[in-house]
CSV table of C-alpha atoms in Angstrom, one decimal:
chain,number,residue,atom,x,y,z
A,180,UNK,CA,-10.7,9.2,12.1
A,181,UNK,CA,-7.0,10.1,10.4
A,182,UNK,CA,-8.6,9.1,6.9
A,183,UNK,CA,-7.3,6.4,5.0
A,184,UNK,CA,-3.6,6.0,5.6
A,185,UNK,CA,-0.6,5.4,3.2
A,186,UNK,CA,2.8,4.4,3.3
A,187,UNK,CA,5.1,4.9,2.3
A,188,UNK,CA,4.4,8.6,0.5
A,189,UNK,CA,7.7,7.9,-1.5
A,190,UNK,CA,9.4,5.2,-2.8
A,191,UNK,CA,12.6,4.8,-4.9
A,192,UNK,CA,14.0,1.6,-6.1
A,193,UNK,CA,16.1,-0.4,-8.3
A,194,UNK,CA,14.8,-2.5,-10.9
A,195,UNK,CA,14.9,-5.6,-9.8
A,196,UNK,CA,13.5,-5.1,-6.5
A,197,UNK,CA,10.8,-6.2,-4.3
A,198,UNK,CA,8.4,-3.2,-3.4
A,199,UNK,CA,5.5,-3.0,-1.0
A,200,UNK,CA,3.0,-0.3,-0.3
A,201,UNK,CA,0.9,-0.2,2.3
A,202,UNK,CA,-2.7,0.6,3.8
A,203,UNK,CA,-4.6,1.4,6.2
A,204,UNK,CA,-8.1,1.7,6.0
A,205,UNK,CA,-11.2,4.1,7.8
A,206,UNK,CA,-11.8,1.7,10.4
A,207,UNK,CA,-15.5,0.3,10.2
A,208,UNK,CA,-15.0,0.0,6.4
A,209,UNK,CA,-15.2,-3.1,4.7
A,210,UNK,CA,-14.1,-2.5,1.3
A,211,UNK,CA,-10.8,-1.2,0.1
A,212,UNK,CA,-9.4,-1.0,-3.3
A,213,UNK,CA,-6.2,-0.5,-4.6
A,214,UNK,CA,-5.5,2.3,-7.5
A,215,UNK,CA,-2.4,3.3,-9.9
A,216,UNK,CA,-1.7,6.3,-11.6
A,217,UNK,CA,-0.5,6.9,-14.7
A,218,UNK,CA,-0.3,9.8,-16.9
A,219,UNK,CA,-0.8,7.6,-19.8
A,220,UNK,CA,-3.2,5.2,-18.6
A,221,UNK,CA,-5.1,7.6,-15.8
A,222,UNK,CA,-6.6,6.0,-12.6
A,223,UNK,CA,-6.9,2.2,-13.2
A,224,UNK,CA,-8.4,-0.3,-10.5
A,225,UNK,CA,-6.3,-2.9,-9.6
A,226,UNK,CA,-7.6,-5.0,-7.2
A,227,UNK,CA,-10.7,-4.3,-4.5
A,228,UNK,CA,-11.3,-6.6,-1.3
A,229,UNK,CA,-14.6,-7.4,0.9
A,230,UNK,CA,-14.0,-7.7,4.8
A,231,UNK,CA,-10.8,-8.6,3.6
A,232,UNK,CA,-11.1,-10.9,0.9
A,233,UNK,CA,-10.2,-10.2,-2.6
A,234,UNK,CA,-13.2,-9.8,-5.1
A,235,UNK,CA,-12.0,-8.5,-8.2
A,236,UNK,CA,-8.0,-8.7,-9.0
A,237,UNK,CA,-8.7,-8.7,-13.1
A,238,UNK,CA,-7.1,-5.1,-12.8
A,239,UNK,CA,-3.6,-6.5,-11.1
A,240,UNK,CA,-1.5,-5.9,-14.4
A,241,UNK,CA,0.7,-8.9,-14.4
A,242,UNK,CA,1.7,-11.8,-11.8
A,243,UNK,CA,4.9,-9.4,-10.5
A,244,UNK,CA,1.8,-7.9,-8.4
A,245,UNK,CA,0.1,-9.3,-5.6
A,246,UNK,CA,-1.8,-8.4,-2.9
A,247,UNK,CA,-3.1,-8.7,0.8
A,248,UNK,CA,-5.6,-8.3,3.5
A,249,UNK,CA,-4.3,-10.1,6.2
A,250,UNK,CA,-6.9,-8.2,8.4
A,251,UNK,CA,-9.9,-5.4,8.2
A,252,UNK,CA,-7.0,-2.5,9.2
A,253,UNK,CA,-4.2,-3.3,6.7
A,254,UNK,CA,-3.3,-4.4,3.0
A,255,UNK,CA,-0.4,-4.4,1.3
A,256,UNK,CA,0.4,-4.2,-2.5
A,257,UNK,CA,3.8,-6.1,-3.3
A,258,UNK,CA,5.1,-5.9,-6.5
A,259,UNK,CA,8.0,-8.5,-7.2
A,260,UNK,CA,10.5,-8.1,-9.2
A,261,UNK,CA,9.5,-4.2,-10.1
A,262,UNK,CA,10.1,-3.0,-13.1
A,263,UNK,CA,10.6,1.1,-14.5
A,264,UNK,CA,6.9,0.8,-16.4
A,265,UNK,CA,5.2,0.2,-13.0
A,266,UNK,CA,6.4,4.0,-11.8
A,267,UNK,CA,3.3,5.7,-10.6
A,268,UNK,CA,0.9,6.8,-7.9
A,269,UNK,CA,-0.6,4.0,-6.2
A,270,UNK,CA,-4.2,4.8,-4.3
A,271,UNK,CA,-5.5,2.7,-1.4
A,272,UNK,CA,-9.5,3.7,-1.0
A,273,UNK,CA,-12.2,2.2,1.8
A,274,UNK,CA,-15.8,2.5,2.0
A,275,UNK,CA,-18.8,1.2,4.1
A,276,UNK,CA,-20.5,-1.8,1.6
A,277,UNK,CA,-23.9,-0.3,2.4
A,278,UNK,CA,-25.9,2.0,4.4
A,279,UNK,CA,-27.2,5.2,3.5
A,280,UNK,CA,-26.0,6.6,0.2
A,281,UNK,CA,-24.1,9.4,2.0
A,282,UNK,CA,-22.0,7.1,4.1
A,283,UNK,CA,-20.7,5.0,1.2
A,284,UNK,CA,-18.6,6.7,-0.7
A,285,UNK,CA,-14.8,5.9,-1.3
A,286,UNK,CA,-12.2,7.6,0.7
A,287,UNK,CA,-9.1,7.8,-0.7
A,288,UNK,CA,-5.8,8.2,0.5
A,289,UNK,CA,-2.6,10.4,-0.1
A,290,UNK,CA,-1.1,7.8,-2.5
A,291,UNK,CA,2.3,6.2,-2.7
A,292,UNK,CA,4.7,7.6,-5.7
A,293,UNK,CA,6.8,5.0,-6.8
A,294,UNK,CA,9.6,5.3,-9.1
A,295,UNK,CA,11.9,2.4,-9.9
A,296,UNK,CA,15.0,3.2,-11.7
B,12,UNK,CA,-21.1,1.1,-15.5
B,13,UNK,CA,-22.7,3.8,-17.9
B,14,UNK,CA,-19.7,5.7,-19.8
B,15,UNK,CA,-19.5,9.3,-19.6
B,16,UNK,CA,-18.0,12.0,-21.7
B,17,UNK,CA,-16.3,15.2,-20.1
B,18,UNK,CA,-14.6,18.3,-21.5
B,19,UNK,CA,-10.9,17.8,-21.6
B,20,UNK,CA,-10.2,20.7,-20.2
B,21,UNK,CA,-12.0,24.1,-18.5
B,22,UNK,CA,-11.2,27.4,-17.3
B,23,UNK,CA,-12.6,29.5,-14.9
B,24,UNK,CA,-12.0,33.3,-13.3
B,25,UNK,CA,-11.9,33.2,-9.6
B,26,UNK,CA,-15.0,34.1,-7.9
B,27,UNK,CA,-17.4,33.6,-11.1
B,28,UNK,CA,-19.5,30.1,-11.6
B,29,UNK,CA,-17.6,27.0,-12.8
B,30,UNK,CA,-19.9,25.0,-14.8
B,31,UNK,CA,-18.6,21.7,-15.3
B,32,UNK,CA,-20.5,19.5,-18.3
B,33,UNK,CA,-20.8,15.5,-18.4
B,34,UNK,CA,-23.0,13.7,-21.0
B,35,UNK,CA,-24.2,9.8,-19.9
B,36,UNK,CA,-26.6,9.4,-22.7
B,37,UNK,CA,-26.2,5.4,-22.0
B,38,UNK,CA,-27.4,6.0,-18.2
B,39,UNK,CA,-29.7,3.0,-16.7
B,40,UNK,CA,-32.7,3.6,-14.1
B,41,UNK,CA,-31.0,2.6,-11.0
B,42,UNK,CA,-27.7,4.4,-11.8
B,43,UNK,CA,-26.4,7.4,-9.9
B,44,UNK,CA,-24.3,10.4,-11.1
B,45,UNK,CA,-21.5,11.3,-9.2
B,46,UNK,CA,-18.6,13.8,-8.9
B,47,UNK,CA,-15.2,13.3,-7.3
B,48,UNK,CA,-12.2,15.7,-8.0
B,49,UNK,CA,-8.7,15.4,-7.7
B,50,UNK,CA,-6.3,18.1,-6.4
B,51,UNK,CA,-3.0,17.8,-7.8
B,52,UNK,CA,-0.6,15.2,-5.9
B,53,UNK,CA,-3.7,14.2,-3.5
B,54,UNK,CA,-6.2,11.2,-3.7
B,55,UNK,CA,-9.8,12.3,-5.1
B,56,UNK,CA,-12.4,13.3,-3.1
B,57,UNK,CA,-15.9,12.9,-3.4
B,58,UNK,CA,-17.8,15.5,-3.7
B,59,UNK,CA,-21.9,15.0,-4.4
B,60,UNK,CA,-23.8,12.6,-6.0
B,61,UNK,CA,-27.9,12.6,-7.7
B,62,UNK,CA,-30.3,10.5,-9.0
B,63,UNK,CA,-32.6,13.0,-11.1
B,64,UNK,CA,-33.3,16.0,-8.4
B,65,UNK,CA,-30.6,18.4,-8.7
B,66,UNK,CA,-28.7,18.2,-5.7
B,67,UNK,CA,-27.1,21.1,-3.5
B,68,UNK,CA,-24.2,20.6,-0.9
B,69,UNK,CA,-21.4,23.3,0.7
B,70,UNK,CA,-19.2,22.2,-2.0
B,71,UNK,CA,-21.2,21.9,-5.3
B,72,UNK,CA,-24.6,21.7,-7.0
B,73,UNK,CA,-25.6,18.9,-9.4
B,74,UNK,CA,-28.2,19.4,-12.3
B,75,UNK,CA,-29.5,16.7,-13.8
B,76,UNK,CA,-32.1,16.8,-17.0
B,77,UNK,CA,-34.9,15.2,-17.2
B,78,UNK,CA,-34.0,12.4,-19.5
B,79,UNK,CA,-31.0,11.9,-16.9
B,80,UNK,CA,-28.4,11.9,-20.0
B,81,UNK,CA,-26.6,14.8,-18.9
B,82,UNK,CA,-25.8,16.7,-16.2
B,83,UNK,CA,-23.7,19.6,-14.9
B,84,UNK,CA,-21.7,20.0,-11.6
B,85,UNK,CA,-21.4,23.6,-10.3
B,86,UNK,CA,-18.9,25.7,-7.8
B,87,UNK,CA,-20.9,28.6,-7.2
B,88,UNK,CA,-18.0,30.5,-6.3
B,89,UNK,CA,-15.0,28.9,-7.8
B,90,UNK,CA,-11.6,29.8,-5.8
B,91,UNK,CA,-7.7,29.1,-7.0
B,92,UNK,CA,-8.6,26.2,-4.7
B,93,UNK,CA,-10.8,24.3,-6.8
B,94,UNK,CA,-8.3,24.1,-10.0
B,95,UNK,CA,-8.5,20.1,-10.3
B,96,UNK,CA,-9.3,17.3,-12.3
B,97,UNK,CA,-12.9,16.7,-12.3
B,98,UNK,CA,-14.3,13.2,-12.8
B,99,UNK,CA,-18.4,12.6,-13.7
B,100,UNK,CA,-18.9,9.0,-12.7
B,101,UNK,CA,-22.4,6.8,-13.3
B,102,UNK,CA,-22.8,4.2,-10.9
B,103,UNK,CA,-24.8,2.1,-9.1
B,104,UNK,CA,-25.0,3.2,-5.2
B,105,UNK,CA,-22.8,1.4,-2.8
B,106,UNK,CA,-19.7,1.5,-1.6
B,107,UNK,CA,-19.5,-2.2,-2.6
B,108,UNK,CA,-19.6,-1.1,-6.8
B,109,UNK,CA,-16.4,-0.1,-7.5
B,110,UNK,CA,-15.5,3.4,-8.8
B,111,UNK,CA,-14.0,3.6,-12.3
B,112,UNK,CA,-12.7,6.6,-13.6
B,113,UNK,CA,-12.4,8.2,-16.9
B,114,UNK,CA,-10.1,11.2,-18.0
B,115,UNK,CA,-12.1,13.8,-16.0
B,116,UNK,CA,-11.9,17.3,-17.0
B,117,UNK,CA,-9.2,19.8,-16.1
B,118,UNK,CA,-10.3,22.9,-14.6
B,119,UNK,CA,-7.9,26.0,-14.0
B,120,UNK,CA,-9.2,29.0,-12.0
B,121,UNK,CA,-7.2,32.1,-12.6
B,122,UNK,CA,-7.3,35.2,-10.8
């Protein structure tokens, strides 16, 4: 498997902007979680999902964010209108639910750095 | 989740022992210990877990004390490589129980 896959890994945009980030999880897996970046704040959860629907979202900073499972290989995190503060590293992770220990850990992706300007 | 405390920062000579310290004083029964590190401009990475054996894999050992309320991750053999952030997490097993991370600690191997 290719890992958990990102996209874009870059992303500049104007205040003002819509901006969506993409992910594709390890196939099989049936939880994925969304992650940003900060220097300031570190690695925050944002939002995780189970076989596609959302569980926890209390980490989704305001109501500019949203996001989607539409099925078990993709989610995207949209962020509408974006804003400079929201400039970080934003993490997509999947992992098996259960099974044995050593199958369920996260796997974490390459990350998308956004910067809005 | 238990909170854990780390160093905020390490270093290391390449090729000697990195010991990496994390205290969870607050740890419950069923909770695990794990480690993930972070490679600068890359996701983290998981890289062992325990219970209250000490735990050996190709990329680290994990001691744990007997009262469970600290433990220590080690590279035996720590390479330029392995300069990271280091994160100690307690958790309950399953990839369903989210991971939350704190600051982690920074470790530099020199040469």
């Amino acid at each position: 498997d290719a890992g958990v896959i990102q996209s874009p890994r870059h992303e500049v945009t104007e205040m003002g902007q819509e901006v969506t980030l993409r992910c594709k999880p390890i196939s099989g897996h049936d939880y994925l979680f969304w992650y940003r970046q900060t220097m300031m704040r570190g690695l925050e959860l944002l939002i995780y999902f189970n076989n596609n629907v959302p569980i926890d979202d209390s980490g989704m900073p305001e109501d500019r964010f949203s996001a989607k499972m539409p099925n078990a290989s993709f989610s995207t995190l949209k962020i509408q209108p974006s804003e400079p503060r929201d400039s970080a590293v934003y993490f997509c992770a999947s992992s098996l639910g259960t099974g044995q220990l050593s199958n369920t850990e996260a796997f974490f992706g390459q990350g998308t750095r956004l910067t809005v300007v | 989740d238990a909170k854990t405390t780390q160093p905020t920062s390490m270093d290391c000579a390449e090729g000697r022992a990195a010991n990496l310290p994390c205290n969870h004083s607050t740890i419950s029964g069923n909770e695990y210990v794990y480690w993930y590190r972070q490679i600068h401009s890359q996701g983290p990475q998981y890289i062992i877990h325990g219970l209250k054996n000490n735990e050996t894999n190709e990329m680290a050992s994990l001691i744990i004390t007997e009262d469970r309320k600290s433990s220590t991750l080690i590279l035996p053999h720590a390479t330029l490589r392995d300069t990271a952030v280091y994160y100690c997490i307690v958790r309950v097993p399953g990839g369903y129980n989210k991971l939350i991370f704190g600051a982690g600690t920074r470790l530099a191997v020199h040469p």
